[in-house]
Amino acid sequence: MAQTSGLPDHPPLLPSALPRAGAHDHEVISVSSTLDHDAPPAPTSRWTADLDVVVPVWNEEARVGPTLAALLAQVAELPLSVVVTVVDNGSVDRTAEVVDAAAEVAPRNARLRLIGCSRQGKGAAVRRGLLASTARWRGFCDADLSTPPSLIFPVVEQLQQGDPVVIGSRRAPGASYVVAQPLVRRLGSLAFRALTSPLTGGVVDSQCGFKFFSAEAVEAIFPRVTGSGFAFDVEVLAIANRLGYPVREVPVQWTDDASGSSFSIWTHGPRILSEVRALRSSLGRTA
């Protein structure tokens, strides 16, 4: 069952014991051409995190630096220990070098690590990052930061209150679009919600790239996830619904400019419909 919340911008957060760290006590697990991208990542040594934020990337050398800077600036204000896990999906540019540099300026309460994923697709990268974590709460955000990283505050508030699945939503009360979406995209979104709502238990926005979970929910949901394409988010929420996990939707101020997106309802629409139909069939067989 989906639930929605209208929350303050910066709610009070419960403190957590923070480990001691020096100014340059950081950790990066570098990705290189010789790394086994399917091997388990090395443990984060002395570091036990309350929260792990997974960022899937593919050839993001131009964007990942500002993205990590913005994200680390927000998590620095959390009274929690945090790991930001960048999952490289086979980049051939300087993404790994940029992540290495960002780790040098990670705040006292955070660590930055970089692991690989040989299977293509955002879903595969997210699944690998979440299942490689040992944090109490785990989630992911898109590298383009269409969802402002400040959303981490109301999301953590809900996680601390016991919600097992908390997601950003462009349709929850209080949400808004900074840049208006084209009519054809709005109509496509309406059709998509009508198609997927029965699977997700009434979630009004399954596609916002900002989703967080309790460790228990991650370990129950993600081993069952098989897709890595457009229907990945729907599959995650459908499995959560099937397992009885309620989903809390938190309003976002969406900043994505659709005019600069490579997504096309005409090009990608048939593929999305095909993936959702296949998902419905698969879930029906396992009912």
GROMACS .gro file of C-alpha atoms in nm:
model
  287
    1MET     CA    1   0.000   0.000   0.000
    2ALA     CA    2   0.134   0.342  -0.097
    3GLN     CA    3   0.140   0.628   0.153
    4THR     CA    4   0.218   0.994   0.092
    5SER     CA    5   0.371   1.258   0.317
    6GLY     CA    6   0.407   1.632   0.315
    7LEU     CA    7   0.720   1.690   0.522
    8PRO     CA    8   0.929   1.995   0.622
    9ASP     CA    9   1.245   2.074   0.428
   10HIS     CA   10   1.482   1.984   0.712
   11PRO     CA   11   1.309   1.774   0.980
   12PRO     CA   12   1.477   1.684   1.310
   13LEU     CA   13   1.692   1.374   1.285
   14LEU     CA   14   1.795   1.131   1.555
   15PRO     CA   15   2.170   1.128   1.626
   16SER     CA   16   2.393   0.828   1.576
   17ALA     CA   17   2.735   0.754   1.719
   18LEU     CA   18   2.991   0.874   1.467
   19PRO     CA   19   3.328   0.704   1.421
   20ARG     CA   20   3.642   0.906   1.459
   21ALA     CA   21   3.804   1.011   1.132
   22GLY     CA   22   4.096   1.225   1.036
   23ALA     CA   23   4.088   1.491   0.768
   24HIS     CA   24   4.212   1.250   0.501
   25ASP     CA   25   4.078   0.923   0.641
   26HIS     CA   26   3.882   0.821   0.332
   27GLU     CA   27   3.833   0.505   0.135
   28VAL     CA   28   3.795   0.435  -0.235
   29ILE     CA   29   3.779   0.098  -0.404
   30SER     CA   30   3.893   0.191  -0.751
   31VAL     CA   31   3.753   0.046  -1.070
   32SER     CA   32   4.001  -0.041  -1.343
   33SER     CA   33   4.013  -0.254  -1.654
   34THR     CA   34   4.163  -0.539  -1.450
   35LEU     CA   35   3.902  -0.534  -1.173
   36ASP     CA   36   3.659  -0.824  -1.149
   37HIS     CA   37   3.339  -0.623  -1.155
   38ASP     CA   38   3.140  -0.918  -1.023
   39ALA     CA   39   3.364  -0.990  -0.724
   40PRO     CA   40   3.238  -0.887  -0.379
   41PRO     CA   41   3.368  -0.539  -0.290
   42ALA     CA   42   3.624  -0.511  -0.016
   43PRO     CA   43   3.477  -0.432   0.326
   44THR     CA   44   3.485  -0.073   0.445
   45SER     CA   45   3.749  -0.160   0.710
   46ARG     CA   46   3.668   0.018   1.038
   47TRP     CA   47   3.362   0.190   0.900
   48THR     CA   48   3.010   0.078   0.991
   49ALA     CA   49   2.751   0.298   0.822
   50ASP     CA   50   2.399   0.390   0.922
   51LEU     CA   51   2.315   0.493   0.565
   52ASP     CA   52   2.445   0.386   0.223
   53VAL     CA   53   2.361   0.597  -0.082
   54VAL     CA   54   2.420   0.415  -0.411
   55VAL     CA   55   2.488   0.621  -0.726
   56PRO     CA   56   2.494   0.418  -1.051
   57VAL     CA   57   2.717   0.571  -1.322
   58TRP     CA   58   2.821   0.505  -1.679
   59ASN     CA   59   3.067   0.742  -1.851
   60GLU     CA   60   2.980   1.028  -1.614
   61GLU     CA   61   3.319   1.203  -1.584
   62ALA     CA   62   3.162   1.543  -1.661
   63ARG     CA   63   2.876   1.509  -1.415
   64VAL     CA   64   2.981   1.280  -1.132
   65GLY     CA   65   3.212   1.536  -0.965
   66PRO     CA   66   2.943   1.803  -0.911
   67THR     CA   67   2.692   1.531  -0.823
   68LEU     CA   68   2.912   1.386  -0.549
   69ALA     CA   69   3.001   1.732  -0.418
   70ALA     CA   70   2.632   1.821  -0.384
   71LEU     CA   71   2.545   1.487  -0.228
   72LEU     CA   72   2.834   1.490   0.019
   73ALA     CA   73   2.746   1.845   0.122
   74GLN     CA   74   2.400   1.724   0.223
   75VAL     CA   75   2.503   1.404   0.402
   76ALA     CA   76   2.761   1.607   0.599
   77GLU     CA   77   2.464   1.758   0.786
   78LEU     CA   78   2.319   1.421   0.884
   79PRO     CA   79   2.390   1.301   1.241
   80LEU     CA   80   2.462   0.960   1.089
   81SER     CA   81   2.758   0.769   0.950
   82VAL     CA   82   2.722   0.748   0.573
   83VAL     CA   83   2.874   0.558   0.282
   84VAL     CA   84   2.823   0.687  -0.072
   85THR     CA   85   2.874   0.391  -0.307
   86VAL     CA   86   2.938   0.477  -0.671
   87VAL     CA   87   2.871   0.173  -0.892
   88ASP     CA   88   3.054   0.197  -1.224
   89ASN     CA   89   2.862   0.022  -1.501
   90GLY     CA   90   3.160  -0.021  -1.732
   91SER     CA   91   3.272   0.338  -1.793
   92VAL     CA   92   3.555   0.393  -2.042
   93ASP     CA   93   3.614   0.758  -1.953
   94ARG     CA   94   3.769   0.921  -1.641
   95THR     CA   95   3.474   0.854  -1.410
   96ALA     CA   96   3.686   0.649  -1.165
   97GLU     CA   97   3.952   0.922  -1.141
   98VAL     CA   98   3.690   1.186  -1.065
   99VAL     CA   99   3.541   0.970  -0.790
  100ASP     CA  100   3.889   0.914  -0.642
  101ALA     CA  101   3.938   1.291  -0.626
  102ALA     CA  102   3.598   1.348  -0.465
  103ALA     CA  103   3.686   1.104  -0.185
  104GLU     CA  104   3.968   1.333  -0.071
  105VAL     CA  105   3.714   1.593   0.046
  106ALA     CA  106   3.450   1.362   0.194
  107PRO     CA  107   3.310   1.500   0.523
  108ARG     CA  108   3.399   1.352   0.862
  109ASN     CA  109   3.086   1.139   0.886
  110ALA     CA  110   3.108   0.992   0.534
  111ARG     CA  111   3.307   0.753   0.319
  112LEU     CA  112   3.307   0.725  -0.059
  113ARG     CA  113   3.364   0.393  -0.232
  114LEU     CA  114   3.367   0.288  -0.597
  115ILE     CA  115   3.277  -0.063  -0.711
  116GLY     CA  116   3.214  -0.217  -1.051
  117CYS     CA  117   2.923  -0.394  -1.217
  118SER     CA  118   2.978  -0.587  -1.539
  119ARG     CA  119   2.609  -0.637  -1.613
  120GLN     CA  120   2.471  -0.344  -1.810
  121GLY     CA  121   2.178  -0.135  -1.693
  122LYS     CA  122   2.093   0.096  -1.407
  123GLY     CA  123   1.894  -0.176  -1.233
  124ALA     CA  124   2.189  -0.416  -1.227
  125ALA     CA  125   2.419  -0.146  -1.086
  126VAL     CA  126   2.170  -0.045  -0.816
  127ARG     CA  127   2.107  -0.406  -0.717
  128ARG     CA  128   2.481  -0.472  -0.686
  129GLY     CA  129   2.540  -0.164  -0.475
  130LEU     CA  130   2.252  -0.226  -0.237
  131LEU     CA  131   2.329  -0.594  -0.184
  132ALA     CA  132   2.701  -0.517  -0.132
  133SER     CA  133   2.613  -0.288   0.159
  134THR     CA  134   2.579  -0.367   0.528
  135ALA     CA  135   2.423  -0.033   0.626
  136ARG     CA  136   2.106  -0.012   0.833
  137TRP     CA  137   1.937   0.196   0.562
  138ARG     CA  138   2.023   0.180   0.193
  139GLY     CA  139   1.902   0.352  -0.119
  140PHE     CA  140   1.992   0.504  -0.452
  141CYS     CA  141   1.974   0.829  -0.643
  142ASP     CA  142   2.034   0.910  -1.008
  143ALA     CA  143   2.362   1.073  -1.109
  144ASP     CA  144   2.185   1.365  -1.276
  145LEU     CA  145   2.036   1.476  -0.941
  146SER     CA  146   1.699   1.556  -1.098
  147THR     CA  147   1.580   1.498  -0.743
  148PRO     CA  148   1.752   1.752  -0.512
  149PRO     CA  149   1.988   1.574  -0.269
  150SER     CA  150   1.828   1.769   0.016
  151LEU     CA  151   1.544   1.517  -0.007
  152ILE     CA  152   1.768   1.290   0.199
  153PHE     CA  153   1.648   1.470   0.515
  154PRO     CA  154   1.275   1.387   0.496
  155VAL     CA  155   1.359   1.042   0.360
  156VAL     CA  156   1.585   0.962   0.658
  157GLU     CA  157   1.318   1.101   0.891
  158GLN     CA  158   1.069   0.848   0.756
  159LEU     CA  159   1.320   0.563   0.770
  160GLN     CA  160   1.395   0.645   1.133
  161GLN     CA  161   1.023   0.635   1.207
  162GLY     CA  162   1.013   0.278   1.080
  163ASP     CA  163   0.897   0.304   0.719
  164PRO     CA  164   1.067   0.019   0.528
  165VAL     CA  165   1.042   0.175   0.181
  166VAL     CA  166   1.060   0.552   0.125
  167ILE     CA  167   1.066   0.700  -0.225
  168GLY     CA  168   1.071   1.041  -0.385
  169SER     CA  169   0.750   1.125  -0.566
  170ARG     CA  170   0.665   1.390  -0.824
  171ARG     CA  171   0.295   1.323  -0.766
  172ALA     CA  172   0.269   1.328  -0.386
  173PRO     CA  173   0.097   1.629  -0.223
  174GLY     CA  174   0.344   1.917  -0.213
  175ALA     CA  175   0.554   1.799  -0.509
  176SER     CA  176   0.630   2.030  -0.801
  177TYR     CA  177   0.810   2.050  -1.133
  178VAL     CA  178   1.071   2.326  -1.158
  179VAL     CA  179   1.061   2.286  -1.537
  180ALA     CA  180   0.720   2.214  -1.692
  181GLN     CA  181   0.698   1.880  -1.870
  182PRO     CA  182   0.577   1.857  -2.232
  183LEU     CA  183   0.216   1.752  -2.284
  184VAL     CA  184   0.309   1.427  -2.458
  185ARG     CA  185   0.526   1.325  -2.163
  186ARG     CA  186   0.250   1.409  -1.914
  187LEU     CA  187   0.001   1.199  -2.110
  188GLY     CA  188   0.250   0.915  -2.133
  189SER     CA  189   0.303   0.931  -1.755
  190LEU     CA  190  -0.072   0.906  -1.695
  191ALA     CA  191  -0.095   0.597  -1.913
  192PHE     CA  192   0.210   0.444  -1.745
  193ARG     CA  193   0.066   0.497  -1.397
  194ALA     CA  194  -0.262   0.338  -1.499
  195LEU     CA  195  -0.071   0.034  -1.624
  196THR     CA  196   0.161  -0.005  -1.325
  197SER     CA  197  -0.053   0.105  -1.029
  198PRO     CA  198  -0.216  -0.239  -0.982
  199LEU     CA  199   0.134  -0.392  -0.959
  200THR     CA  200   0.279  -0.141  -0.714
  201GLY     CA  201  -0.011  -0.116  -0.473
  202GLY     CA  202  -0.117   0.231  -0.582
  203VAL     CA  203   0.221   0.408  -0.592
  204VAL     CA  204   0.159   0.730  -0.785
  205ASP     CA  205   0.519   0.778  -0.904
  206SER     CA  206   0.722   0.463  -0.956
  207GLN     CA  207   0.994   0.622  -1.169
  208CYS     CA  208   1.151   0.895  -0.955
  209GLY     CA  209   1.516   0.797  -0.912
  210PHE     CA  210   1.535   0.843  -0.534
  211LYS     CA  211   1.442   0.531  -0.337
  212PHE     CA  212   1.551   0.414   0.009
  213PHE     CA  213   1.491   0.102   0.214
  214SER     CA  214   1.555  -0.063   0.547
  215ALA     CA  215   1.824  -0.331   0.537
  216GLU     CA  216   1.556  -0.595   0.590
  217ALA     CA  217   1.358  -0.470   0.291
  218VAL     CA  218   1.669  -0.464   0.069
  219GLU     CA  219   1.759  -0.822   0.159
  220ALA     CA  220   1.403  -0.938   0.094
  221ILE     CA  221   1.333  -0.744  -0.227
  222PHE     CA  222   1.651  -0.717  -0.433
  223PRO     CA  223   1.757  -1.083  -0.455
  224ARG     CA  224   1.422  -1.131  -0.632
  225VAL     CA  225   1.478  -0.847  -0.882
  226THR     CA  226   1.577  -0.972  -1.228
  227GLY     CA  227   1.532  -0.672  -1.459
  228SER     CA  228   1.775  -0.388  -1.521
  229GLY     CA  229   1.593  -0.176  -1.780
  230PHE     CA  230   1.302   0.068  -1.786
  231ALA     CA  231   1.077  -0.154  -1.573
  232PHE     CA  232   1.335  -0.196  -1.295
  233ASP     CA  233   1.172   0.053  -1.056
  234VAL     CA  234   0.829  -0.096  -1.117
  235GLU     CA  235   0.961  -0.444  -1.045
  236VAL     CA  236   1.119  -0.328  -0.717
  237LEU     CA  237   0.794  -0.170  -0.599
  238ALA     CA  238   0.583  -0.461  -0.724
  239ILE     CA  239   0.795  -0.706  -0.525
  240ALA     CA  240   0.775  -0.479  -0.220
  241ASN     CA  241   0.397  -0.477  -0.259
  242ARG     CA  242   0.387  -0.854  -0.303
  243LEU     CA  243   0.592  -0.900   0.017
  244GLY     CA  244   0.370  -0.662   0.213
  245TYR     CA  245   0.610  -0.369   0.254
  246PRO     CA  246   0.424  -0.035   0.264
  247VAL     CA  247   0.573   0.239   0.045
  248ARG     CA  248   0.599   0.596   0.173
  249GLU     CA  249   0.602   0.862  -0.101
  250VAL     CA  250   0.777   1.190  -0.014
  251PRO     CA  251   0.718   1.499  -0.235
  252VAL     CA  252   1.005   1.630  -0.446
  253GLN     CA  253   1.081   1.945  -0.642
  254TRP     CA  254   1.173   1.785  -0.973
  255THR     CA  255   1.441   1.975  -1.165
  256ASP     CA  256   1.481   1.759  -1.477
  257ASP     CA  257   1.455   1.951  -1.804
  258ALA     CA  258   1.281   1.708  -2.039
  259SER     CA  259   1.396   1.908  -2.343
  260GLY     CA  260   1.752   1.788  -2.279
  261SER     CA  261   1.659   1.428  -2.217
  262SER     CA  262   1.735   1.145  -2.457
  263PHE     CA  263   1.410   0.976  -2.358
  264SER     CA  264   1.144   0.967  -2.630
  265ILE     CA  265   0.793   0.842  -2.568
  266TRP     CA  266   0.777   0.728  -2.932
  267THR     CA  267   1.112   0.549  -2.933
  268HIS     CA  268   1.113   0.406  -2.583
  269GLY     CA  269   0.738   0.375  -2.521
  270PRO     CA  270   0.692   0.037  -2.696
  271ARG     CA  271   0.993  -0.107  -2.512
  272ILE     CA  272   0.858   0.012  -2.178
  273LEU     CA  273   0.517  -0.141  -2.247
  274SER     CA  274   0.683  -0.467  -2.346
  275GLU     CA  275   0.889  -0.478  -2.025
  276VAL     CA  276   0.589  -0.400  -1.804
  277ARG     CA  277   0.377  -0.667  -1.975
  278ALA     CA  278   0.658  -0.919  -1.924
  279LEU     CA  279   0.679  -0.815  -1.559
  280ARG     CA  280   0.304  -0.860  -1.511
  281SER     CA  281   0.328  -1.205  -1.665
  282SER     CA  282   0.628  -1.300  -1.450
  283LEU     CA  283   0.463  -1.183  -1.128
  284GLY     CA  284   0.147  -1.368  -1.226
  285ARG     CA  285   0.339  -1.693  -1.263
  286THR     CA  286   0.498  -1.655  -0.919
  287ALA     CA  287   0.177  -1.557  -0.741
   0.00000   0.00000   0.00000
